Coordinates of C-alpha atoms in Angstrom, one line a residue:
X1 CA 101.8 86.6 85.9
X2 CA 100.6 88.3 82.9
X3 CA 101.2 91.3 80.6
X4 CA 100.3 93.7 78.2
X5 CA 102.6 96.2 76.0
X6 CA 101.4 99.5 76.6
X7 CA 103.8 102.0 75.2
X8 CA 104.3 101.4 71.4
X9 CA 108.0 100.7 72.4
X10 CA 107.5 97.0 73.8
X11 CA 107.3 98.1 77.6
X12 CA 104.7 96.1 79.6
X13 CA 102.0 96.4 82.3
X14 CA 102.1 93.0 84.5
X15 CA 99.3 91.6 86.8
X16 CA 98.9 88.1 88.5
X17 CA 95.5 87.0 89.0
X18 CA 92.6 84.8 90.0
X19 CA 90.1 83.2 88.3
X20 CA 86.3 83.3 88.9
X21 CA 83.3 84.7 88.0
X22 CA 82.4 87.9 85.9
X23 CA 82.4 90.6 86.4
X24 CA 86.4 90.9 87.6
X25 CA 87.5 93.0 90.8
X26 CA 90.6 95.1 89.6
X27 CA 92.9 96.0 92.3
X28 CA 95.3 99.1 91.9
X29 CA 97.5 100.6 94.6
X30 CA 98.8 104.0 95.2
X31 CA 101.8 105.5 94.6
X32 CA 105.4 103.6 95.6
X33 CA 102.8 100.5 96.1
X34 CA 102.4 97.3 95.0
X35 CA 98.6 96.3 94.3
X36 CA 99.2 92.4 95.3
X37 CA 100.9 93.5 98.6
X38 CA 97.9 95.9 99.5
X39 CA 95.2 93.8 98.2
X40 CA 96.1 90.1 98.4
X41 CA 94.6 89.1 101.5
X42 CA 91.6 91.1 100.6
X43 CA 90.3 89.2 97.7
X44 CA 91.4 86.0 99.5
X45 CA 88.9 86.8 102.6
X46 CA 86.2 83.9 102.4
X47 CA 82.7 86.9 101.7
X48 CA 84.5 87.9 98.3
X49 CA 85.5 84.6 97.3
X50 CA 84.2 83.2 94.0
X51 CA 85.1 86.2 91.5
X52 CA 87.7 87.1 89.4
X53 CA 90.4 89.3 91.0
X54 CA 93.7 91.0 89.0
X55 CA 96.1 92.7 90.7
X56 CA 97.7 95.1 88.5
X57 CA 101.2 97.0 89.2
X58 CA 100.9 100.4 87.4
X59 CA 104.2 101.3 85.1
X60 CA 107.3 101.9 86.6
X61 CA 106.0 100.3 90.0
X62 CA 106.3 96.3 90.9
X63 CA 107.0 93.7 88.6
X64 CA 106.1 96.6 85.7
X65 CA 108.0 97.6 83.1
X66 CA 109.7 101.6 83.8
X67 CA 110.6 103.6 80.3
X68 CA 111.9 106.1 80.8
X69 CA 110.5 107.8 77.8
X70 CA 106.8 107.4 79.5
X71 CA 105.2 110.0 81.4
X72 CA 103.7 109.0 84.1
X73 CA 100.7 111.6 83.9
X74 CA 97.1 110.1 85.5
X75 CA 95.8 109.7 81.6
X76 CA 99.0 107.6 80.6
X77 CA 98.7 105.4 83.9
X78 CA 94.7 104.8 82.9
X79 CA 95.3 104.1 79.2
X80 CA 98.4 101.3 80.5
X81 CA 95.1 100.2 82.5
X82 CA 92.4 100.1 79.8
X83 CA 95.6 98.3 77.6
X84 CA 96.0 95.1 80.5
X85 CA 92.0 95.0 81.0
X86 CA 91.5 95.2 77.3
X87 CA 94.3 92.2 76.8
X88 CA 92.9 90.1 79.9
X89 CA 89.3 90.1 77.9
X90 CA 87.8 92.7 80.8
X91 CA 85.2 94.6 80.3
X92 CA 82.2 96.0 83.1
X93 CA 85.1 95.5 85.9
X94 CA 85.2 96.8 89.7
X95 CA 88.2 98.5 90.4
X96 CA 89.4 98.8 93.9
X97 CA 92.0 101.2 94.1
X98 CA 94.2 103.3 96.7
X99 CA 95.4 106.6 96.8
X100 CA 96.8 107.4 93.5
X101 CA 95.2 104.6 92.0
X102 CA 91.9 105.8 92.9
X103 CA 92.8 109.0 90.8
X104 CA 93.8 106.8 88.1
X105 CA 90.5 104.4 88.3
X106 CA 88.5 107.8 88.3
X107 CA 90.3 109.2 84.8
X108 CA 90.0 105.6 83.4
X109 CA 86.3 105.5 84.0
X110 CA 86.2 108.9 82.1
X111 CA 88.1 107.7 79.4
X112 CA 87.0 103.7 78.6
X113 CA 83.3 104.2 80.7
X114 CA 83.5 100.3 79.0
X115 CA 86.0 98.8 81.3
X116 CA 84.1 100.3 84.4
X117 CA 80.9 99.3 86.3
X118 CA 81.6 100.2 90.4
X119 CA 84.5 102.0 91.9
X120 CA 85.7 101.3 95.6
X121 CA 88.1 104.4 96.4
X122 CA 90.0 104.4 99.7
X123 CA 91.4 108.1 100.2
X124 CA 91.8 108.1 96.4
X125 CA 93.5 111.6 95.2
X126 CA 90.6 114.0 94.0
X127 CA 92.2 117.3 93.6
X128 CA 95.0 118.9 91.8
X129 CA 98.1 120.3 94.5
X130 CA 97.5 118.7 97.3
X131 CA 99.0 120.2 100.6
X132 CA 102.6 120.1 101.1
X133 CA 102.0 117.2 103.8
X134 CA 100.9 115.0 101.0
X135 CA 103.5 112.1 99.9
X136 CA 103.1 113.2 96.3
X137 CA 103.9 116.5 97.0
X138 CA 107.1 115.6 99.1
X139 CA 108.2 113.4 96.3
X140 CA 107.2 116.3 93.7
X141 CA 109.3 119.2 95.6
X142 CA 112.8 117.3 94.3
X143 CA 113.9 118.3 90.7
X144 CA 113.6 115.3 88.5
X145 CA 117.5 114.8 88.3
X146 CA 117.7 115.4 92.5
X147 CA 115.1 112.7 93.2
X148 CA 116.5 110.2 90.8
X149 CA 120.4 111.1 92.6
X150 CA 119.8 110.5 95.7
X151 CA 116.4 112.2 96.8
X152 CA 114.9 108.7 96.8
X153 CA 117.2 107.0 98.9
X154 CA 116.4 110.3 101.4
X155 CA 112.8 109.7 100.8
X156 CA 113.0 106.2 101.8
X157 CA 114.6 107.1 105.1
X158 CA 111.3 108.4 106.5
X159 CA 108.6 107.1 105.1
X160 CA 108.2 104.1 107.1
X161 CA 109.2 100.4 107.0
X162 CA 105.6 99.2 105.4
X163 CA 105.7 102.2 102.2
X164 CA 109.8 102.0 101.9
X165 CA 109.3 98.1 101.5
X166 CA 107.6 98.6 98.5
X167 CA 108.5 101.8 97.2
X168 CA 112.1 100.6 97.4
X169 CA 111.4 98.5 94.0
X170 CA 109.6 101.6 92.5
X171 CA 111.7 103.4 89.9
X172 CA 113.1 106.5 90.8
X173 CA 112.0 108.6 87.4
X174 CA 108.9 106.9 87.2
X175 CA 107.7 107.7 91.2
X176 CA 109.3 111.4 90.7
X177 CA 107.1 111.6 87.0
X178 CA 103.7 110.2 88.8
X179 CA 104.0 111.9 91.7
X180 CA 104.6 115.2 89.8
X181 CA 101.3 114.2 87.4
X182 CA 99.2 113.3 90.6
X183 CA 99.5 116.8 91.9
X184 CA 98.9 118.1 89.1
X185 CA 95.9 116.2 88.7
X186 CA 93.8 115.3 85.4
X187 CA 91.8 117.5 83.1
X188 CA 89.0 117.5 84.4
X189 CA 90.2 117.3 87.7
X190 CA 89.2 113.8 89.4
X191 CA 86.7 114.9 91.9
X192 CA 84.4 116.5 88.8
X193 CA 84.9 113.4 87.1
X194 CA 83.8 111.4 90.1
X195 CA 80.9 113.6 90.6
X196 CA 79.6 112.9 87.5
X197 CA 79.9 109.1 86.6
X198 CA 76.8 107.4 86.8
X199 CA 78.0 104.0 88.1
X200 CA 78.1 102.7 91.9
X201 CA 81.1 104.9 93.5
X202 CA 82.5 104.3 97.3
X203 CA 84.4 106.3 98.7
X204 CA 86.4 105.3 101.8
X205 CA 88.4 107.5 104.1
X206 CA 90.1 106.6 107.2
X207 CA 88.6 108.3 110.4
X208 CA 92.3 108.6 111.5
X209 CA 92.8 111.2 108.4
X210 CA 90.2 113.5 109.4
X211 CA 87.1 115.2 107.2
X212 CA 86.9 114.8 103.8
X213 CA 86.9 117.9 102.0
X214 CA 83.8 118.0 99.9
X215 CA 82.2 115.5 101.2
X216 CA 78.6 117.0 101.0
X217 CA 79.2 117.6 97.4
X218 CA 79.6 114.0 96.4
X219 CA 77.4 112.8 98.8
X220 CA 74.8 114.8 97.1
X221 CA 76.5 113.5 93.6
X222 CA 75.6 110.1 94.6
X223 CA 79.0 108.7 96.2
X224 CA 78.3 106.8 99.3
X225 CA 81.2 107.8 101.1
X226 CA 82.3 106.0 104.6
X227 CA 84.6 107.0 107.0
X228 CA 86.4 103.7 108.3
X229 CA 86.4 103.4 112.3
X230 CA 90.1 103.1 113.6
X231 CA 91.9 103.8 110.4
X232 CA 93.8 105.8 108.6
X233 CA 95.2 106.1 104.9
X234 CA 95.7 102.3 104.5
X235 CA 92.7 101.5 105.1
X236 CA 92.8 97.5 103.9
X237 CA 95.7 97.4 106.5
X238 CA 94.0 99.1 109.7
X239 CA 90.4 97.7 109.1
X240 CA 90.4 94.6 107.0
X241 CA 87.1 93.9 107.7
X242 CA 84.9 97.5 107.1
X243 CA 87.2 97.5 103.8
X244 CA 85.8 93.8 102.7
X245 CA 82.6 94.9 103.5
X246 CA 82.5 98.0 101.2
X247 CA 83.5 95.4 98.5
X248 CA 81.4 93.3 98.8
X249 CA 78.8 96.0 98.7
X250 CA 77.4 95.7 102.3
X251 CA 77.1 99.5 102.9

């Protein structure tokens, strides 16, 4: 395990990874996730063998540090990024990343374009107030104080055994604060941003979760966007091998 302080105030970003060659795959997970949990056996699969992998845990999820002074927002999740890459010595990375994590690889491609040559998205967040159906958005409809006193022990009730297991460890301010930032989305908002990075962008969405709204647009932006046979939101859980495939850049 490693770290990097990434608040002024001694909090720290952790990751565990594997060594290999340049240039790294960063894995990020969504939100209440753990990126090792949703990503290990990924990386381990034998066709992306050979590179560098990190799996990071954003702040106030996993083995992360949770201040409560931080924010949370999308821009403070990427610059806690850029501060682990920039500590690990990575530059030109791929960043696999998940749901909210996707939004937050997005904004951190805006902001360090340095630490960022592909993105792999699977059903990343790519625009501001998501419907009410939307985890984020049942996490965000609790009052700070309600969710931290009992709304996310209510939450975890019926979400499911596989999310609970790892949101369970998240901390209750620090899911409440990036679930309220994730809805409210990044300035600009993540699916302009997307649109306009020139570097290799996937985007994957589970056939389970239906169209993808926009999809012509980026398509015509230059994202190569696949929808997954059999899956839904997780799509490294339900489809292991179309999601190592779009790693390892065979579509």
């Amino acid at each position: 395990m490693r770290q990097a302080e990434f608040d002024g105030k001694g909090s720290c970003i952790r990751w565990t990874e594997t060594p290999g060659a340049q240039p790294a795959r960063v894995y990020l997970h969504g939100l209440g996730a753990m990126s090792a949990v949703y990503h290990a056996h990924i990386a381990a699969r034998a066709e992306l063998a050979g590179r560098r992998s990190l799996f990071l845990d954003l702040p106030g999820h996993g083995l992360s540090d949770r201040p409560e002074h931080f924010g949370y927002s999308l821009e403070e999740h990427a610059d806690a990024v850029a501060r682990a890459l920039d500590t690990a010595g990575v530059t030109g990375a791929e960043l696999i990343a998940h749901s909210m994590g996707g939004s937050v690889a997005i904004v951190l491609a805006h902001r360090r374009p340095d630490l960022v040559s592909r993105l792999v998205l699977t059903e990343a967040n790519l625009d501001a107030f998501p419907p009410p159906t939307a985890g984020s958005s049942g996490i965000a409809s609790f009052g700070e104080e309600e969710f931290v006193d009992g709304g996310h022990a209510r939450v975890l009730e019926n979400v499911g055994a596989v999310w609970a297991a790892t949101m369970r460890l998240a901390d209750p301010r620090g899911l409440h604060r990036s679930a309220v930032g994730l809805r409210r989305g990044s300035e600009p908002v993540m699916r302009t941003i997307l649109e306009g990075l020139a570097i290799d962008r996937v985007y994957l969405q589970g056939e389970l979760s239906g169209p993808l709204a926009g999809e012509k647009a980026l398509r015509e932006a230059g994202v190569r966007v696949v929808t997954v046979p059999g899956a839904g939101h997780n799509v490294m859980f339900d489809n292991p091998d179309a999601f190592v495939a779009a790693v390892a850049g065979q579509f």
